[in-house]
Coordinates of C-alpha atoms and ligand atoms in Angstrom, one line a residue:
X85 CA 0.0 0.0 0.0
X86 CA 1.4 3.4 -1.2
X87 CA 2.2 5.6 1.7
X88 CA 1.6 9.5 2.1
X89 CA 4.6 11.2 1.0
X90 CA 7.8 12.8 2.2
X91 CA 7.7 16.3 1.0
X92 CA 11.0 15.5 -0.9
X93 CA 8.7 12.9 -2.7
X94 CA 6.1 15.8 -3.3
X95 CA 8.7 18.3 -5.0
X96 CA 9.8 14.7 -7.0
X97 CA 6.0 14.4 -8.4
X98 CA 5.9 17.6 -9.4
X99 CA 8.7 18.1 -11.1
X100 CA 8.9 14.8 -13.1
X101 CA 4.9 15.8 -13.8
X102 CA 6.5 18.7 -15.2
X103 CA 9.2 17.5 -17.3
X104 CA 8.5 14.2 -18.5
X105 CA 4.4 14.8 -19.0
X106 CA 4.3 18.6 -19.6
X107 CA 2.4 19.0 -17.3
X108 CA 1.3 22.8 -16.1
X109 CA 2.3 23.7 -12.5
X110 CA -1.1 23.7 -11.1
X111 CA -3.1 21.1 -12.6
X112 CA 0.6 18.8 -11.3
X113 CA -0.4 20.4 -7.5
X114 CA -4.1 19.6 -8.0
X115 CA -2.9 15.7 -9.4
X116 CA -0.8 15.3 -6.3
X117 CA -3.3 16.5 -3.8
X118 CA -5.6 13.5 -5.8
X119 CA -2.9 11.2 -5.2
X120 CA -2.4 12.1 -2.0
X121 CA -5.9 12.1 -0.7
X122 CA -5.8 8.2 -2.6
X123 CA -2.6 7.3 -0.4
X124 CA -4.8 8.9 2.4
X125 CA -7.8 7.1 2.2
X126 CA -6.5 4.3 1.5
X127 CA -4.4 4.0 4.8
X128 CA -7.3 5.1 7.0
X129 CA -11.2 5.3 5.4
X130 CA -12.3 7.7 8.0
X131 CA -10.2 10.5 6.1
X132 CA -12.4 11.2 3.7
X133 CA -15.1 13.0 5.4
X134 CA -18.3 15.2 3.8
X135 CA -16.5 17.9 3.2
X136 CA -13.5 16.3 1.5
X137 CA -15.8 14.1 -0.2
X138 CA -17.3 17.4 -2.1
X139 CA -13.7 18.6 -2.6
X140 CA -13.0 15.7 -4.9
X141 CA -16.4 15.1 -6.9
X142 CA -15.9 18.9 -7.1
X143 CA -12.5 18.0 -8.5
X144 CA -13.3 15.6 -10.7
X145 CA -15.8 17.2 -12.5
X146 CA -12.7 18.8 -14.3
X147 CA -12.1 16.5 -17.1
X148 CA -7.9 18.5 -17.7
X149 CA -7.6 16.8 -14.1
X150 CA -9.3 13.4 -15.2
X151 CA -7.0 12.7 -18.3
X152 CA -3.4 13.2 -16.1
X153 CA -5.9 11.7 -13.1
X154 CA -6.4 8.3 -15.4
X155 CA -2.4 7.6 -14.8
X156 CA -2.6 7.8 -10.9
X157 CA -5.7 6.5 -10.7
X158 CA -4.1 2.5 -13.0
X159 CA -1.7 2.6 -9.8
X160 CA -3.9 3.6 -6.8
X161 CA -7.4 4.9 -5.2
X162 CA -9.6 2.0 -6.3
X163 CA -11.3 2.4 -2.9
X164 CA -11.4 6.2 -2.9
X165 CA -13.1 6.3 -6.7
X166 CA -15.5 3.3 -5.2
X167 CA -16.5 5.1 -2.2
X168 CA -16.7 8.4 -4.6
X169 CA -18.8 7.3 -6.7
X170 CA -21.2 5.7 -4.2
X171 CA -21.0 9.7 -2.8
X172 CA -22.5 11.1 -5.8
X173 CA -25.2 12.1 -8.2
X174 CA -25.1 12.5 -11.9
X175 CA -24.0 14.5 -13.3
X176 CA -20.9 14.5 -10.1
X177 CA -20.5 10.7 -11.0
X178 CA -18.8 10.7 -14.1
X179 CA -15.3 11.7 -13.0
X180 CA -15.0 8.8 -9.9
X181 CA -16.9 6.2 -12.1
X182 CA -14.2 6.8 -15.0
X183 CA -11.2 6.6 -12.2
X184 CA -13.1 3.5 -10.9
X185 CA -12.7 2.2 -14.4
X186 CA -9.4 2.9 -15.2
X187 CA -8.5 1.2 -11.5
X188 CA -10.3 -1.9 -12.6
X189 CA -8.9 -2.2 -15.9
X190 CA -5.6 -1.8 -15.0
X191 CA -5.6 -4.8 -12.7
X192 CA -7.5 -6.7 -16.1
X193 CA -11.1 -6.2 -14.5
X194 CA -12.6 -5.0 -17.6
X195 CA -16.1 -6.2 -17.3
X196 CA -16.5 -4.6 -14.2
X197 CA -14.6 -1.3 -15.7
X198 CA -17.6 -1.9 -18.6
X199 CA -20.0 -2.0 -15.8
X200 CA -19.2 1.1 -13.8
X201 CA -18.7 3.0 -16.9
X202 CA -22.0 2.5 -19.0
X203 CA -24.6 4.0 -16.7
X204 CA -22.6 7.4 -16.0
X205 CA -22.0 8.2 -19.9
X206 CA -25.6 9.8 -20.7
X207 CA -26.4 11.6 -24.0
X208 CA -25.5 15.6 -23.9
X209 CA -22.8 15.7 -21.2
X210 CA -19.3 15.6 -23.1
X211 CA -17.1 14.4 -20.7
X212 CA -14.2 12.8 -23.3
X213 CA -12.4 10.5 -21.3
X214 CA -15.2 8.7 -19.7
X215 CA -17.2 8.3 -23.1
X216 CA -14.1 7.1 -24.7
X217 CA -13.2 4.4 -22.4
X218 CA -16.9 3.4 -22.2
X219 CA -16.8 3.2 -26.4
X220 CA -13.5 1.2 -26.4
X221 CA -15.1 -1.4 -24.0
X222 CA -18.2 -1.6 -25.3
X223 CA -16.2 -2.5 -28.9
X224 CA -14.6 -5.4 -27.3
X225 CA -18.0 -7.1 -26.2
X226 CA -17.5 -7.8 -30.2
X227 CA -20.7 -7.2 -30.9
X228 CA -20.9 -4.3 -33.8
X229 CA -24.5 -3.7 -34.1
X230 CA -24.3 -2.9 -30.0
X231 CA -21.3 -0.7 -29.9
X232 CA -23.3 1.4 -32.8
X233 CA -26.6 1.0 -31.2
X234 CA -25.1 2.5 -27.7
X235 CA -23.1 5.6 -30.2
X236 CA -26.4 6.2 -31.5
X237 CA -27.8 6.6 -28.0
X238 CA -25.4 8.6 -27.1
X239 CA -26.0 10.8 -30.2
X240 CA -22.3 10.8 -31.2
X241 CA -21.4 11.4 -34.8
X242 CA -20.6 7.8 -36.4
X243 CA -18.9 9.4 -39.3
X244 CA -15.9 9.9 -37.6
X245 CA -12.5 8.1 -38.5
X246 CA -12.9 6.1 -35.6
X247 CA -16.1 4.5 -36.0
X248 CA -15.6 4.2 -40.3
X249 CA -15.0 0.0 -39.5
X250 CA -17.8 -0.3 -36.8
X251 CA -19.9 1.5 -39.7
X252 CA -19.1 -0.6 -42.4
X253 CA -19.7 -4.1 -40.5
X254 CA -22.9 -2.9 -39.6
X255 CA -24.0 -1.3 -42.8
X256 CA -22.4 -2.6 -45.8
X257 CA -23.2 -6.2 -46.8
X258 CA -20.6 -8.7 -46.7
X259 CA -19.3 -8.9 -50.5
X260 CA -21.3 -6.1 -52.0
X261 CA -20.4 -2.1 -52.7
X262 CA -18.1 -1.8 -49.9
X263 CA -14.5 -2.0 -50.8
X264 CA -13.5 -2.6 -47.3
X265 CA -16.4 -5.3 -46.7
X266 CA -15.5 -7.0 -49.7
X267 CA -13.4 -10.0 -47.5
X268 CA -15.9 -10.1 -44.3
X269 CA -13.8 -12.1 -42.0
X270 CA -10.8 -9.6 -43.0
X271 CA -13.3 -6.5 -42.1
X272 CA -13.9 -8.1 -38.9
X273 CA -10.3 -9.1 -38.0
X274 CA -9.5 -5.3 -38.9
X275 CA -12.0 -4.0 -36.5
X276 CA -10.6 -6.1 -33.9
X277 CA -6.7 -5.1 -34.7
X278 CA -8.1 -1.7 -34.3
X279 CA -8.8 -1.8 -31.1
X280 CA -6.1 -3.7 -29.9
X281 CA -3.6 -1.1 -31.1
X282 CA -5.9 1.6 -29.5
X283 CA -5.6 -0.1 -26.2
X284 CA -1.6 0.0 -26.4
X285 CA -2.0 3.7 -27.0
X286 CA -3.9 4.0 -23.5
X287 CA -1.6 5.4 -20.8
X288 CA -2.3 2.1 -18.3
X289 CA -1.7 -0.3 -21.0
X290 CA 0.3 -2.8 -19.4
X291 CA 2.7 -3.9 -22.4
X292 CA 5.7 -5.4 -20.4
X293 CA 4.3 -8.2 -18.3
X294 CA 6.7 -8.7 -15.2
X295 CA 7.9 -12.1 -13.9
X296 CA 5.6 -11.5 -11.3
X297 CA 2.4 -11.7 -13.4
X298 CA 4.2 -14.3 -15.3
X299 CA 4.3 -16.3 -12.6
X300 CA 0.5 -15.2 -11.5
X301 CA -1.0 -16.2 -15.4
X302 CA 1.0 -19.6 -15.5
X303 CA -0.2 -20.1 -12.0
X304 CA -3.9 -19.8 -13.1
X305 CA -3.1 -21.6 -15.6
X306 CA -5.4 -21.5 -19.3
X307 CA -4.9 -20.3 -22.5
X308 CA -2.6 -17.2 -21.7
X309 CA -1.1 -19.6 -19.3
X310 CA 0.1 -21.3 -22.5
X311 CA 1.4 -18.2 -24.1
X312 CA 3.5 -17.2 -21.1
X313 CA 5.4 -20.3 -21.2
X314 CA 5.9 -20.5 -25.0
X315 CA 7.4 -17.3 -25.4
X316 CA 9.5 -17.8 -22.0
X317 CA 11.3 -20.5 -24.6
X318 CA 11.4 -17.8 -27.3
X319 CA 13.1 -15.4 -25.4
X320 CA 10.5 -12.9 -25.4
X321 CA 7.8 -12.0 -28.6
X322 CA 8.6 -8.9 -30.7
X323 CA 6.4 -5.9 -29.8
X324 CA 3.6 -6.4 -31.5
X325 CA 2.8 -9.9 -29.7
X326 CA 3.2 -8.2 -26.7
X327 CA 1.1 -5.6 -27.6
X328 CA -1.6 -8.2 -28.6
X329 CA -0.9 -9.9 -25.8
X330 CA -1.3 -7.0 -23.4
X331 CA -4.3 -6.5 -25.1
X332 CA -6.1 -10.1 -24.7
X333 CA -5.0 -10.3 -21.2
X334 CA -6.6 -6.6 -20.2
X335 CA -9.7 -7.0 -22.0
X336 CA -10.0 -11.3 -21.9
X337 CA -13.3 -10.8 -19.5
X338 CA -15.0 -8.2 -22.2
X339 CA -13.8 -10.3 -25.5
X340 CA -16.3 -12.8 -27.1
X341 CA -14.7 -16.4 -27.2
X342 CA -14.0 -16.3 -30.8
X343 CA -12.0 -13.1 -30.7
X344 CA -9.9 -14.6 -28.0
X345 CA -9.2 -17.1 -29.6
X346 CA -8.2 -15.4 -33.0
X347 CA -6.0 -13.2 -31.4
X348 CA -4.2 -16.3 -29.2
X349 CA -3.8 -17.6 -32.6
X350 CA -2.2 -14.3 -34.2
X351 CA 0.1 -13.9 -31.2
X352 CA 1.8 -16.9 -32.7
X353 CA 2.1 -15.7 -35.9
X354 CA 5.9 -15.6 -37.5
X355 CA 7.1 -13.1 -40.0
X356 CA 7.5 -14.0 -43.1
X357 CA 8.2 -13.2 -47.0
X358 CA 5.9 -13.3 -49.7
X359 CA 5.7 -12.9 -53.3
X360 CA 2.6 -10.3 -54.9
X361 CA 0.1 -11.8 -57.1
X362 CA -2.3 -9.5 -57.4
X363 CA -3.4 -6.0 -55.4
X364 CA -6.3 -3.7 -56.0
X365 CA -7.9 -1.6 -53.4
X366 CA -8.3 -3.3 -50.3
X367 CA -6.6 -6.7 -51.2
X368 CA -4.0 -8.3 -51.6
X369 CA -3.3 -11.9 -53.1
X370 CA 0.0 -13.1 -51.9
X371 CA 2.2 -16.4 -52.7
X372 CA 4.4 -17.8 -49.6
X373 CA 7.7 -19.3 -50.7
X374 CA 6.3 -22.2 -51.2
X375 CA 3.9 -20.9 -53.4
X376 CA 1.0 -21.4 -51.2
X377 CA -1.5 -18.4 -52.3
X378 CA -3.6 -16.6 -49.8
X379 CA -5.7 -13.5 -50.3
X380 CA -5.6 -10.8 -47.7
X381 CA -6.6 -7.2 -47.0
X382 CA -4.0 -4.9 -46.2
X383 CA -3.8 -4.1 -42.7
X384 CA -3.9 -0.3 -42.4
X385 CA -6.6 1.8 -44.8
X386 CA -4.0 2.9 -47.3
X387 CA -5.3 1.4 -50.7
X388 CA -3.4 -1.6 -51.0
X389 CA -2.9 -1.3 -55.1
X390 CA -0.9 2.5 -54.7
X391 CA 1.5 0.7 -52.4
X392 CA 1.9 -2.7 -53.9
X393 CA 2.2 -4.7 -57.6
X394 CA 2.3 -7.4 -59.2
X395 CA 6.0 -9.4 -58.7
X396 CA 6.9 -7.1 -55.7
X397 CA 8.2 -9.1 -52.4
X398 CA 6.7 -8.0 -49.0
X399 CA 7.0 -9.2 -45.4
X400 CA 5.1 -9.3 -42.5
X401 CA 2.4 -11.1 -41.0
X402 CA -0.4 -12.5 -42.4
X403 CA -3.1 -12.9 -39.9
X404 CA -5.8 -15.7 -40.0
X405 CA -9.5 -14.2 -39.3
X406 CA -12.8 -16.1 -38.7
X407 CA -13.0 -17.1 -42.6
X408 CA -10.6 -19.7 -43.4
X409 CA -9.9 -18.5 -46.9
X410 CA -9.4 -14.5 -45.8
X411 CA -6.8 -13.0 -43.9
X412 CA -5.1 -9.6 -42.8
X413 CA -1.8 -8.8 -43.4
X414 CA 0.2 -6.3 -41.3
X415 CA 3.2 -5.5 -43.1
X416 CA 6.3 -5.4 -41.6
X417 CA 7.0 -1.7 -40.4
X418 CA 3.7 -1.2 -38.7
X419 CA 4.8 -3.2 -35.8
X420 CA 6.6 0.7 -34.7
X421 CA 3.5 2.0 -33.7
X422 CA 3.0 -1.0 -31.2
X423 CA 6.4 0.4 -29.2
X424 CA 5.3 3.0 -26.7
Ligands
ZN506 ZN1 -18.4 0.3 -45.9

């Protein structure tokens, strides 16, 4: 348990909230007071009394404080957002509830995190981080129609960028009009890379998994169980297994089986070279070296034809999905944007 801190530990917090995440003088004073009054409570329940109580909804009603709060709130305070939340009223609620989330998906708790989150993000109150967090895990119940059903609800424009996948696997039929739902099982398994390399982006994401959890996963033994010990004998997976792995293990309680298991089987996936057949838009058809065709979609949205032609050699990792004759392939400089 985190103790109260030294005041040479104080002057520390600031000035490393300073330097190393920019962060302006006071908002720093007013995270370290949050900290604090986490370290606080946490050592004795009886400090948080009414008045303090009000201080902090008060406080986090400010959603500048919640996104630098987010990064204390992965490491400590579970109790204080819990007993904060169970303090206050809507519209007060949104600030503890999102803390409260970002607690419990930090420790891979990220059906409750779904479940504290949904009933505070109401339509008309733009509080960013807390709809955002609520979006991401209502994606990875894998269930499209329901992630754009509860956007809808929540009135939020679905034309944006980020929702253009969600859109299409709702709306454009499998095979028809849609370039990008030409290959179905590769629109899906795009969706689904999406949001993994969104949760590696998240300031809690866990992406280097300590002996100590090692230990913990093997020790519970399962399918990540598995993982753990297979790339103990590979002397560690390259980022972007990590990253996937990070990602399964964060979300596992939120992910449909199926998604679970396509992921455990693209953590496994090895580099390798292939031969172009063919490209247009959104596909490729590729030719292993020993000739073995497969067609995929190319990973990212770039059109797959201005970067690729006929005869050229790429490499990377070509990704199974749900349909046995589609995949995805990730070629192989995107794995940069999995290092953080
Ligand atoms: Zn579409």
């Amino acid at each position: 348990m985190p103790r109260p801190r030294t005041p040479g530990q104080r002057v520390q917090f600031l000035v490393s909230a300073r330097s190393e995440l920019d962060i302006p003088p006071t908002l720093a004073r007013r995270l370290l007071e949050l900290s604090e009054a986490a370290r606080m409570h946490s050592a004795d329940p009886s400090w948080l009394h009414r008045s303090r109580g009000l201080w902090l909804l008060d406080e986090l009603g400010d959603d500048a404080l919640c996104e630098h709060a987010r990064l204390v709130a992965a490491d400590e305070g579970e109790q204080l957002w819990r007993e904060l939340l169970a303090r206050s009223k809507p519209p007060d609620d949104v600030g503890p509830a999102l803390l409260l989330a970002v607690s419990l998906d930090a420790r891979c708790a990220a059906d409750e995190a779904y479940d504290v989150l949904r009933p505070v993000v109401r339509p008309g109150e733009c509080r960013r981080w807390a709809f955002d967090l609520a979006m991401d895990l209502t994606e990875d119940g894998g269930d499209p129609r329901l992630a754009l059903d509860a956007l809808d609800r929540l009135g939020v424009d679905r034309d944006r960028p980020r929702y253009s996948a969600l859109h299409c696997l709702v709306h454009c039929a499998p095979h028809g009009d849609c370039p990008s739902m030409r290959l179905a099982g590769a629109a899906r398994a795009r969706w689904l890379w999406g949001r993994a390399k969104r949760w590696v982006r998240l300031p809690w994401a866990d992406m280097q998994i300590g002996a100590e959890a090692d230990h913990l996963l093997i020790a519970e033994g399962g399918a990540l169980a598995d993982v753990v010990r297979e790339f103990a004998a590979l002397r560690g997976p390259g980022p972007m297994s990590r990253g996937l792995f990070g990602y399964l293990r964060a979300r596992w309680a939120r992910l449909p089986s199926a998604e679970r298991d396509l992921l455990l089987r693209w953590i496994r996936v090895r580099w390798r070279r292939f031969t172009v057949l063919d490209a247009t838009p959104y596909e490729l058809v590729l030719a292993d070296e020993a000739g073995d065709r497969a067609v995929a979609a190319a990973a990212e949205e770039t059109p797959a034809d201005r970067t690729w032609a006929s005869g050229d050699i790429v490499s990377g990792w070509l990704l199974p999905t749900a349909v046995p004759a589609e995949h995805f392939f990730v070629v192989n400089n995107t794995p940069a944007a999995w290092f953080r």
